[in-house]
Coordinates of N, CA and C in Angstrom, one line a residue:
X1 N 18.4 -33.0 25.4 CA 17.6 -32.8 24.3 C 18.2 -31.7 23.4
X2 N 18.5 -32.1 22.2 CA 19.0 -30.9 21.4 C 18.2 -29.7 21.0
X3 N 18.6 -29.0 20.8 CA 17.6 -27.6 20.8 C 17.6 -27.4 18.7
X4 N 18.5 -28.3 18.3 CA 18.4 -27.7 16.8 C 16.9 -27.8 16.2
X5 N 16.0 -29.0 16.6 CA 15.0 -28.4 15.9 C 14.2 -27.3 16.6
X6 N 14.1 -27.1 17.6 CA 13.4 -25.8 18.0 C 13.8 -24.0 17.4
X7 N 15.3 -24.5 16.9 CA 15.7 -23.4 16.3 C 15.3 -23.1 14.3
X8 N 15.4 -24.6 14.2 CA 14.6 -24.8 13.1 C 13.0 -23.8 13.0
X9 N 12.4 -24.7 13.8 CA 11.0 -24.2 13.8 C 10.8 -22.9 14.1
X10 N 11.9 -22.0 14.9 CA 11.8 -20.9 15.2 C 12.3 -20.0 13.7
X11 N 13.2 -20.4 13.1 CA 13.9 -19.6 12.2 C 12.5 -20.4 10.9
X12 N 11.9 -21.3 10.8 CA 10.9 -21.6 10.1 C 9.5 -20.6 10.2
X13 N 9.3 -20.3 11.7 CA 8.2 -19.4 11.5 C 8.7 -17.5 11.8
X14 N 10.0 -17.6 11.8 CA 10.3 -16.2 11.1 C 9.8 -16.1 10.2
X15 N 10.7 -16.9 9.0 CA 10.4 -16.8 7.9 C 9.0 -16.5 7.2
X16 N 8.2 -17.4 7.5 CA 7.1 -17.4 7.3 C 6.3 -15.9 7.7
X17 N 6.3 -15.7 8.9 CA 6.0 -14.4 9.1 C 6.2 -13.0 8.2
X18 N 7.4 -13.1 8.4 CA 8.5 -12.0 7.1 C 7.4 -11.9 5.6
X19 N 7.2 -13.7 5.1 CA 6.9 -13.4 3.6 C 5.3 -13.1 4.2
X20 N 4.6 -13.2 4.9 CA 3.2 -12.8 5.4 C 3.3 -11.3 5.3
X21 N 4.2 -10.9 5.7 CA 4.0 -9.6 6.2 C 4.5 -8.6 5.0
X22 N 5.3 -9.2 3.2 CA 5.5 -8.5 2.7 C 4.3 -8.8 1.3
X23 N 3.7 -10.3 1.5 CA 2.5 -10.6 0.9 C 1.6 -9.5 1.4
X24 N 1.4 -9.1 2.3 CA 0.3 -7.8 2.7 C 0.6 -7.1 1.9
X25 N 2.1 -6.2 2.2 CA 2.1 -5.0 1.9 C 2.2 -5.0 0.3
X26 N 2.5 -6.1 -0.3 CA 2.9 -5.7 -1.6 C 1.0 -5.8 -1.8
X27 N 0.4 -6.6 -1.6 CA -1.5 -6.6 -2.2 C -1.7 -4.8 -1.9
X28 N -1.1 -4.4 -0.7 CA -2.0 -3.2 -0.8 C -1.2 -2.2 -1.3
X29 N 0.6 -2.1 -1.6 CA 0.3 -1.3 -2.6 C 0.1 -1.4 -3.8
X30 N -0.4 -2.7 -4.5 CA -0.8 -3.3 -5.7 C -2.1 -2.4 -5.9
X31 N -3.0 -2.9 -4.7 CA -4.2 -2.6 -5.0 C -4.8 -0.8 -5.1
X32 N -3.9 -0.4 -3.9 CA -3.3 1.3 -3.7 C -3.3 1.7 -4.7
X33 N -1.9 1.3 -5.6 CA -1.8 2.2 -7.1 C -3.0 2.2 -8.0
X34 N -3.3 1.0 -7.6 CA -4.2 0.5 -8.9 C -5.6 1.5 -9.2
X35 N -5.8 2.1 -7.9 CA -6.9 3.1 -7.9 C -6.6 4.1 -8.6
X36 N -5.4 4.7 -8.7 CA -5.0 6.1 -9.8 C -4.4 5.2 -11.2
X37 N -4.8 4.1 -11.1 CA -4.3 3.7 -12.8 C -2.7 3.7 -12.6
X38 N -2.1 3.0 -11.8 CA -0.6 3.1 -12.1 C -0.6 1.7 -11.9
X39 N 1.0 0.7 -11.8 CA 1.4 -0.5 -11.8 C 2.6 0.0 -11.1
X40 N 2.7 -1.2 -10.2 CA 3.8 -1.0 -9.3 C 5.2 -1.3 -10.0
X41 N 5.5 -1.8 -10.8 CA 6.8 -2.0 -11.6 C 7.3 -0.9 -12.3
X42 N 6.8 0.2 -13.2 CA 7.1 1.1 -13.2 C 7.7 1.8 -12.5
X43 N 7.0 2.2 -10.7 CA 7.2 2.8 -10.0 C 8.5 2.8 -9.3
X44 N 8.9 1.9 -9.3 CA 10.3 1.5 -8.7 C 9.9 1.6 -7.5
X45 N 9.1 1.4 -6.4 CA 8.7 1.1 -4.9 C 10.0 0.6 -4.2
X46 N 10.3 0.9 -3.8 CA 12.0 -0.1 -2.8 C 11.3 -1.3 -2.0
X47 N 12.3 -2.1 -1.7 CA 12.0 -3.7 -1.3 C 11.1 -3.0 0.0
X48 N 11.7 -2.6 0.9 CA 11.7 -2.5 2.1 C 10.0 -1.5 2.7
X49 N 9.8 -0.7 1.5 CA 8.3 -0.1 1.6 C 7.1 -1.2 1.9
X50 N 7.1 -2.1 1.1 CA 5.9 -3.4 1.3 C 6.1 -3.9 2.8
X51 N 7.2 -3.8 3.5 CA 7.2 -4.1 4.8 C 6.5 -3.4 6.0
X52 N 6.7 -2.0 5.4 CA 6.0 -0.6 5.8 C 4.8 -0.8 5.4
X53 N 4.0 -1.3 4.9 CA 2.8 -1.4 4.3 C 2.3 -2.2 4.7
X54 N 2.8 -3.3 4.6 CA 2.7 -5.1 5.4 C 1.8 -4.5 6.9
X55 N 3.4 -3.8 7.4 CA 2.4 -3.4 8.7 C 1.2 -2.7 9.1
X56 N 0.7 -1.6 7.9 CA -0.1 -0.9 8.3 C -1.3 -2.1 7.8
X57 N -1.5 -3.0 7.2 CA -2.4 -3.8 6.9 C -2.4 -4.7 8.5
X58 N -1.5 -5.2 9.1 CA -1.6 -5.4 10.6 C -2.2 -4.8 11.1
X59 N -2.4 -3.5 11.5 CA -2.3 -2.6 12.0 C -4.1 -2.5 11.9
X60 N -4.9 -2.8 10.2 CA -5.9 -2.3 9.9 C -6.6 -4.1 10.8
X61 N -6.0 -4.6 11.1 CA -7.0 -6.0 11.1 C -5.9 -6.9 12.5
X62 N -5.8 -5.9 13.2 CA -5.3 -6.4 14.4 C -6.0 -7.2 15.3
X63 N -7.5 -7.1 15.1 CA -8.1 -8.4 15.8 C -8.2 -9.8 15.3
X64 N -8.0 -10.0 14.0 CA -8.3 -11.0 13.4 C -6.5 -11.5 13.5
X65 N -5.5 -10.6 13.8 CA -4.5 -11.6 14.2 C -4.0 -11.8 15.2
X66 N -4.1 -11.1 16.2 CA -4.9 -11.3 17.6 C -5.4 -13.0 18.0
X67 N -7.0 -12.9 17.5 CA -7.1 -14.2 17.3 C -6.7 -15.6 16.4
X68 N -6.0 -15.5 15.9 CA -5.0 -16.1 15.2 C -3.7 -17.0 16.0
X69 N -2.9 -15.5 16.3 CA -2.2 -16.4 17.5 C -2.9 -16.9 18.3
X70 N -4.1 -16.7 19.1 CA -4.4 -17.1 20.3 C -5.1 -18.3 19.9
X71 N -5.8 -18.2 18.7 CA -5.5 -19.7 18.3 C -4.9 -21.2 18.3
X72 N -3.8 -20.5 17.7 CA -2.6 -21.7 17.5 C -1.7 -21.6 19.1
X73 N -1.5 -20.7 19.8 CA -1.0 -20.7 21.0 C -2.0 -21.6 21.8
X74 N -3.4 -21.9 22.0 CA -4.0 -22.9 22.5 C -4.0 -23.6 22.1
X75 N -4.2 -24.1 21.0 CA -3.6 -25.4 20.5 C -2.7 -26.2 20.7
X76 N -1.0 -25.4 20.4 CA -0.2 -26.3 21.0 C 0.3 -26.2 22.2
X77 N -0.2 -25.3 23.4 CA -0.4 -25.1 25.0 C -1.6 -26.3 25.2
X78 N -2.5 -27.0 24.6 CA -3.5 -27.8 25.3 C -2.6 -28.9 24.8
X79 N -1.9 -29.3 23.9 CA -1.2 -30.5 23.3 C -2.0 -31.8 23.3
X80 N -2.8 -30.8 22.1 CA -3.8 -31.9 21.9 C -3.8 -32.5 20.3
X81 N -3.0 -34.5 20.9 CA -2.2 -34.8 19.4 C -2.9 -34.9 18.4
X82 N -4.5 -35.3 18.4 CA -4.7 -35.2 17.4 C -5.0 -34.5 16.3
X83 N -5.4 -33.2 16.9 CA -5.4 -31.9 15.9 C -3.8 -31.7 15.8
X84 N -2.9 -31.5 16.2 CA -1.5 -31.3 16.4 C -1.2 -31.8 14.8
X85 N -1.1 -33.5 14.8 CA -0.9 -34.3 14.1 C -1.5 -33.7 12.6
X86 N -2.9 -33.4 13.2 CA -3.4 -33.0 11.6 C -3.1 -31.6 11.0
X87 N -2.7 -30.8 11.8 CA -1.8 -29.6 11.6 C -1.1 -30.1 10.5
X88 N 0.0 -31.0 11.5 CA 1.6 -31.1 10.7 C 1.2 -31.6 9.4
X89 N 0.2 -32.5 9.6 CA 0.2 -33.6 7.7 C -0.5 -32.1 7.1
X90 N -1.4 -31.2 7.4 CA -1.8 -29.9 6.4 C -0.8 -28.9 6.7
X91 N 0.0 -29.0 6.7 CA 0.9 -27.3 6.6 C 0.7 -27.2 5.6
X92 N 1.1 -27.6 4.2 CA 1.3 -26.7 3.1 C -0.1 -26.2 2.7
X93 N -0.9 -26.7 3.1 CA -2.7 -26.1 2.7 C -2.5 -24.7 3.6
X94 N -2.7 -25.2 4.9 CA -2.7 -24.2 6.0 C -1.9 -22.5 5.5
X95 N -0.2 -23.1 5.2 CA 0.5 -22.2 4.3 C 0.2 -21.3 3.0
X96 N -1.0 -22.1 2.3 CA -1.1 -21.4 1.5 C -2.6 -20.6 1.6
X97 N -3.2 -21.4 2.5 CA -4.7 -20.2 2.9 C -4.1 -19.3 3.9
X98 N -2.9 -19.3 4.5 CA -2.3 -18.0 4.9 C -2.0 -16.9 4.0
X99 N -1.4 -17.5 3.4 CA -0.9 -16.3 2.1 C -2.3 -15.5 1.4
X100 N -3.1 -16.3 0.8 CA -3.9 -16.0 0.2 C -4.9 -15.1 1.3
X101 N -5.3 -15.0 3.0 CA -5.8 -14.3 3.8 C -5.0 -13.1 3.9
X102 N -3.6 -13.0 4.0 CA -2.9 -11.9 4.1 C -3.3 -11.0 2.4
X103 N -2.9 -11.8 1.6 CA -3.5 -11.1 0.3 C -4.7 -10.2 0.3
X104 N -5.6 -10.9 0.8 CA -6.9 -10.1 1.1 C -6.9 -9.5 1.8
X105 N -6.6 -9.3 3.1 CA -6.1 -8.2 4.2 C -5.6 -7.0 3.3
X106 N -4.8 -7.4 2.8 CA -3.7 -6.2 2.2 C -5.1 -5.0 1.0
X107 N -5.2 -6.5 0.1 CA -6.7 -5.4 -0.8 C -8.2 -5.0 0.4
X108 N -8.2 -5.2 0.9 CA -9.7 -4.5 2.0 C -8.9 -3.1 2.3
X109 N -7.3 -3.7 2.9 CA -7.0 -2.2 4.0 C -6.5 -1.4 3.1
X110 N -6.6 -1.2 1.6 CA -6.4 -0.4 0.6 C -7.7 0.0 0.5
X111 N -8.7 -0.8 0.0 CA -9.5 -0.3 -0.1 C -10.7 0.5 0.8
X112 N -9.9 0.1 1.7 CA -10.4 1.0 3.1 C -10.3 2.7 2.9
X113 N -8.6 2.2 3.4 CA -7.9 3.6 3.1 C -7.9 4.9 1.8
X114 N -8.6 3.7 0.6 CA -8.5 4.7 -0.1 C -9.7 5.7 -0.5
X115 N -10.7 4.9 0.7 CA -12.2 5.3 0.4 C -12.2 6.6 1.9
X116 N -11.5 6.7 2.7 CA -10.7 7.3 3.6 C -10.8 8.7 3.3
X117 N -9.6 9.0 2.5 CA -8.6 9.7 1.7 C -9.6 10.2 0.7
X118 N -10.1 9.8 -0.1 CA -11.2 10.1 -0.7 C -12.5 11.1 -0.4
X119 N -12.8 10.7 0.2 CA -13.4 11.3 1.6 C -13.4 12.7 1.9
X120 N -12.3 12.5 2.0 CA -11.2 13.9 2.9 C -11.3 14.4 2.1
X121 N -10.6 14.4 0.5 CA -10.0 15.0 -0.9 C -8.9 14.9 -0.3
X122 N -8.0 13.8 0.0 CA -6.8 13.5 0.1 C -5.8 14.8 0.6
X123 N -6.3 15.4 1.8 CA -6.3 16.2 2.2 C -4.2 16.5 2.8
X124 N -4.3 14.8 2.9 CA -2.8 14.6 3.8 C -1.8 14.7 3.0
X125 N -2.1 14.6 1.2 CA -1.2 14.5 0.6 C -1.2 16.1 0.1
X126 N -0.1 16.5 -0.5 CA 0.3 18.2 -0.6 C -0.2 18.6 -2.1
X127 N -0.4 19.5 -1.9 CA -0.9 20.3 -2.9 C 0.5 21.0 -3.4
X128 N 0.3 21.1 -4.8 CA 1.8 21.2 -5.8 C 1.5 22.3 -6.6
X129 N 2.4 23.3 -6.7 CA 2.5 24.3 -7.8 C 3.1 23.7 -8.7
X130 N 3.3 23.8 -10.0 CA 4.4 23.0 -10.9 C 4.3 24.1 -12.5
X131 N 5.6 24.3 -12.5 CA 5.5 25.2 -14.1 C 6.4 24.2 -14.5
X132 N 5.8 24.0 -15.9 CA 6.2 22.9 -16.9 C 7.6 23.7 -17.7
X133 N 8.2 23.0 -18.8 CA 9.3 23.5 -19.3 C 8.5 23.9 -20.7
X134 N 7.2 23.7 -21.1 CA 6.6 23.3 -22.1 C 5.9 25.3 -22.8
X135 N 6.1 25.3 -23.5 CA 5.7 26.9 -23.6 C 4.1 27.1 -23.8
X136 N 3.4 27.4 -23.1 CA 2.1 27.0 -22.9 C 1.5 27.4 -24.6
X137 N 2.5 28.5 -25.4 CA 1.5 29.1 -26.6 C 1.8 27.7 -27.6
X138 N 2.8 26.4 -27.3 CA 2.9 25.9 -28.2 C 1.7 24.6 -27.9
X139 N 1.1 24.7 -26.8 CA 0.2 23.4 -26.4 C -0.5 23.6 -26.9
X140 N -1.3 22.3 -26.7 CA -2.9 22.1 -26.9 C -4.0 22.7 -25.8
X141 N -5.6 23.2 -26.9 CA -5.6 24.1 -25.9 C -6.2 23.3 -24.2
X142 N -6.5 22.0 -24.6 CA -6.5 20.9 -23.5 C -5.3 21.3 -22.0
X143 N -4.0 21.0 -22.9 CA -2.9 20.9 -22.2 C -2.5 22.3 -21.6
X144 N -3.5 23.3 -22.1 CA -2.8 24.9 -21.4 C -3.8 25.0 -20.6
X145 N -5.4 23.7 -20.1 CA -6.1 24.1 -19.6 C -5.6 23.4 -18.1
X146 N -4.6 22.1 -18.0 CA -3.8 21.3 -17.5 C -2.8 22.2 -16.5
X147 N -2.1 23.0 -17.6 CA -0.6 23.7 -17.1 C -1.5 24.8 -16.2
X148 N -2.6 25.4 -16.3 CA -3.4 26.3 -15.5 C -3.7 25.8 -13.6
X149 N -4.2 24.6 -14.6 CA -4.2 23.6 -12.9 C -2.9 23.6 -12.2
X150 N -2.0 23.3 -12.8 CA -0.9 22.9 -12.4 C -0.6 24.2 -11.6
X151 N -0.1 25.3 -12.8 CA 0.3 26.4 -11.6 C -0.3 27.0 -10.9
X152 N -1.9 26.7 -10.6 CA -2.5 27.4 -9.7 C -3.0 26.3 -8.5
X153 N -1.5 25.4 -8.6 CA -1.7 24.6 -7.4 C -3.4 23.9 -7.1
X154 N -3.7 23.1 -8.1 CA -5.2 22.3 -8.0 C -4.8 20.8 -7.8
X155 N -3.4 20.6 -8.2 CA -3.3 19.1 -8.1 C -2.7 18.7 -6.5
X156 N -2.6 17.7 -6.2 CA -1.8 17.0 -5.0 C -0.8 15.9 -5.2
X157 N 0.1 16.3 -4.9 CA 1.3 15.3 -5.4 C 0.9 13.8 -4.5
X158 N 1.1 12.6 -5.4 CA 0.4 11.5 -4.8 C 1.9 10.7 -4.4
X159 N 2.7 10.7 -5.9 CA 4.0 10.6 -5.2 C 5.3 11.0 -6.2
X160 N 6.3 10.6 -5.3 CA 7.4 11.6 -6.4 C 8.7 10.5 -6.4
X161 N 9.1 10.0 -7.7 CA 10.2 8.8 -7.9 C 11.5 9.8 -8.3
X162 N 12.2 8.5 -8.8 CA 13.5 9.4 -9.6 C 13.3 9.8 -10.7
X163 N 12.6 9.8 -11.3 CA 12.0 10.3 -12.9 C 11.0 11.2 -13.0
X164 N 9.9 10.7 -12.1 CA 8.4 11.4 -12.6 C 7.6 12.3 -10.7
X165 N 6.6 12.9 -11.4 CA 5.7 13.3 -10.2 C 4.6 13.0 -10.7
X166 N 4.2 12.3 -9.9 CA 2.6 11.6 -10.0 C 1.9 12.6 -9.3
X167 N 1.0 12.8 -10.4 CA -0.3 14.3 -9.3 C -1.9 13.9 -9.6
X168 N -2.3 14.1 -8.7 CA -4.0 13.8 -8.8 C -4.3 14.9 -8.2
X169 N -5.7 15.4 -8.6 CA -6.8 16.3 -8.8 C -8.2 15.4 -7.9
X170 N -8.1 15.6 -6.6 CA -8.9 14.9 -6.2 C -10.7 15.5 -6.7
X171 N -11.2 14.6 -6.9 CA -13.0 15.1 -7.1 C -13.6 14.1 -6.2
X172 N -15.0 14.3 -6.1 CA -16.2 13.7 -5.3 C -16.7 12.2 -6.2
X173 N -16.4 11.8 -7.0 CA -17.4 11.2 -8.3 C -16.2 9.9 -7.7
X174 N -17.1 8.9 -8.0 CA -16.4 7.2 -8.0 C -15.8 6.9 -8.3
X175 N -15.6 5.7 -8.8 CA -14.1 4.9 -9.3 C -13.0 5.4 -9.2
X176 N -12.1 4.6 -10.2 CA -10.4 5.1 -10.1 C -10.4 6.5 -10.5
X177 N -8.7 7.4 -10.1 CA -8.9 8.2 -10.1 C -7.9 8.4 -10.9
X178 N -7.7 8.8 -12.5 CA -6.3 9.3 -12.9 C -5.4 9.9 -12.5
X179 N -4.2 9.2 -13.0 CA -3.2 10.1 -12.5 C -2.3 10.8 -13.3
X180 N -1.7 12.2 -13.4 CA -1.4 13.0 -14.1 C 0.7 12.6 -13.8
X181 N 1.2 12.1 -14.8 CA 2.2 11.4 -14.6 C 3.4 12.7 -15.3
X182 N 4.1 13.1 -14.6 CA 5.4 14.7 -15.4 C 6.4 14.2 -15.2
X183 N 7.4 14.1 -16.3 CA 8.7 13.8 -15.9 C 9.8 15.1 -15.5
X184 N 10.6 15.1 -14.9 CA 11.0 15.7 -14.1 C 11.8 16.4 -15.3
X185 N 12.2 16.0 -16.4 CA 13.2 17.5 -17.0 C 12.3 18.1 -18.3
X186 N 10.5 17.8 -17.6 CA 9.6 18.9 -18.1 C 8.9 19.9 -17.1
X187 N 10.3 19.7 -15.8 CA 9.7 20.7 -14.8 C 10.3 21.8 -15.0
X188 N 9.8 22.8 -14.8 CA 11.1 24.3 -14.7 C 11.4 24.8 -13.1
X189 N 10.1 24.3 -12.5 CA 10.2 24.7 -11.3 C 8.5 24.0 -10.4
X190 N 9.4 23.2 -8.9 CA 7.9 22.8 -8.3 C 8.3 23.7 -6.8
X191 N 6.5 23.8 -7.0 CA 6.5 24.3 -5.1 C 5.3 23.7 -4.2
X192 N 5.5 23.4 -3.1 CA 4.7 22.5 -2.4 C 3.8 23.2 -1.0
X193 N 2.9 23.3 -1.3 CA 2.2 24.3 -0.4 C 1.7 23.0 0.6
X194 N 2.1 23.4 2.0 CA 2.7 22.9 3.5 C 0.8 22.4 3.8
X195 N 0.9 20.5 3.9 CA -0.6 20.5 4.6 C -0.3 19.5 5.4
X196 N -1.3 19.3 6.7 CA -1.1 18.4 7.7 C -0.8 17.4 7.5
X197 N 0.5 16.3 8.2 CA 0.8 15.4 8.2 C 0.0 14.3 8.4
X198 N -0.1 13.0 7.9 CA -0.3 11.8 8.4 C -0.7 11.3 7.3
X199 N -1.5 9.4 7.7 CA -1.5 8.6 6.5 C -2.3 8.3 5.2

């Protein structure tokens, strides 16, 4: 018996798995940013982050794929043809109410997490000193009420690219939460006051 289609179907449900698992990660950090008003294209996110993400959306709904495999593992362990049969003629449906469950996975375990975090006042993420390049007597008097926060360390760095630092001011009050966007050659100088690790 040749083994090429079993290698087939094995290298078929890699694949499959792989795009499941960056369908997650990319919905939640879609959905992630989306809460401080940012878009992930901007950001320049690396490929390999949504994989990291993918997982932790596993991670949030590990019974539901738990039972998933143990699903389809009894099914084709009982080899029972005629659901079998009706598998094979529905893959591409089946394939695509996968995608679209992983999708949702991904926006709940954002939305979990960010109600979490929230919570806390995003306690995990660091608290930032930041003096601007900007001469506070030439601002607005808005913007010198801003640069005050800034250097008296009120913000928390959410995240830091090759261009910009993204900082938020956590509060108690609902919805999205702005994000205070600085590009790096209107820094003069940042400092990062040390808070406990985790996600």
């Amino acid at each position: 018996m040749s083994t090429n289609p079993r290698i087939l179907d094995l290298g078929a449900a890699v694949t499959l798995i792989t795009a499941l698992i960056y369908t997650a990660g990319w919905s939640y950090a879609y959905h992630w940013y989306d809460r401080f008003e940012l878009g992930l294209i901007g950001l320049g996110i690396p490929f390999q982050y949504h994989f990291m993400y993918g997982f932790w959306v596993l991670q949030s709904f590990w019974w539901l794929i738990l039972a998933i495999v143990w699903m389809v593992g009894l099914t084709y362990w009982a080899r029972v043809d005629p659901i079998l049969d009706l598998m094979a003629r529905t893959a591409p449906l089946w394939g695509l109410l996968a995608f679209v469950l992983f999708y949702f996975m991904g926006e709940a375990a954002a939305r979990a997490d960010y109600r979490d975090h929230r919570e806390s006042g995003f306690q995990h993420y660091p608290l930032v000193r930041v003096w601007a390049t900007l001469d506070p007597g030439d601002a607005p008097a808005k913007l010198q009420t801003v640069q005050q926060d800034l250097t008296a360390g009120n913000y928390r760095l959410l995240l830091q690219t090759a261009r910009s630092l993204y900082l938020i001011r956590p509060n108690q009050d609902g919805g999205q939460m702005p994000t205070l966007q600085i590009p790096h050659d209107q820094i003069r100088a940042l400092r990062r006051i040390p808070t406990n690790p985790g996600r």
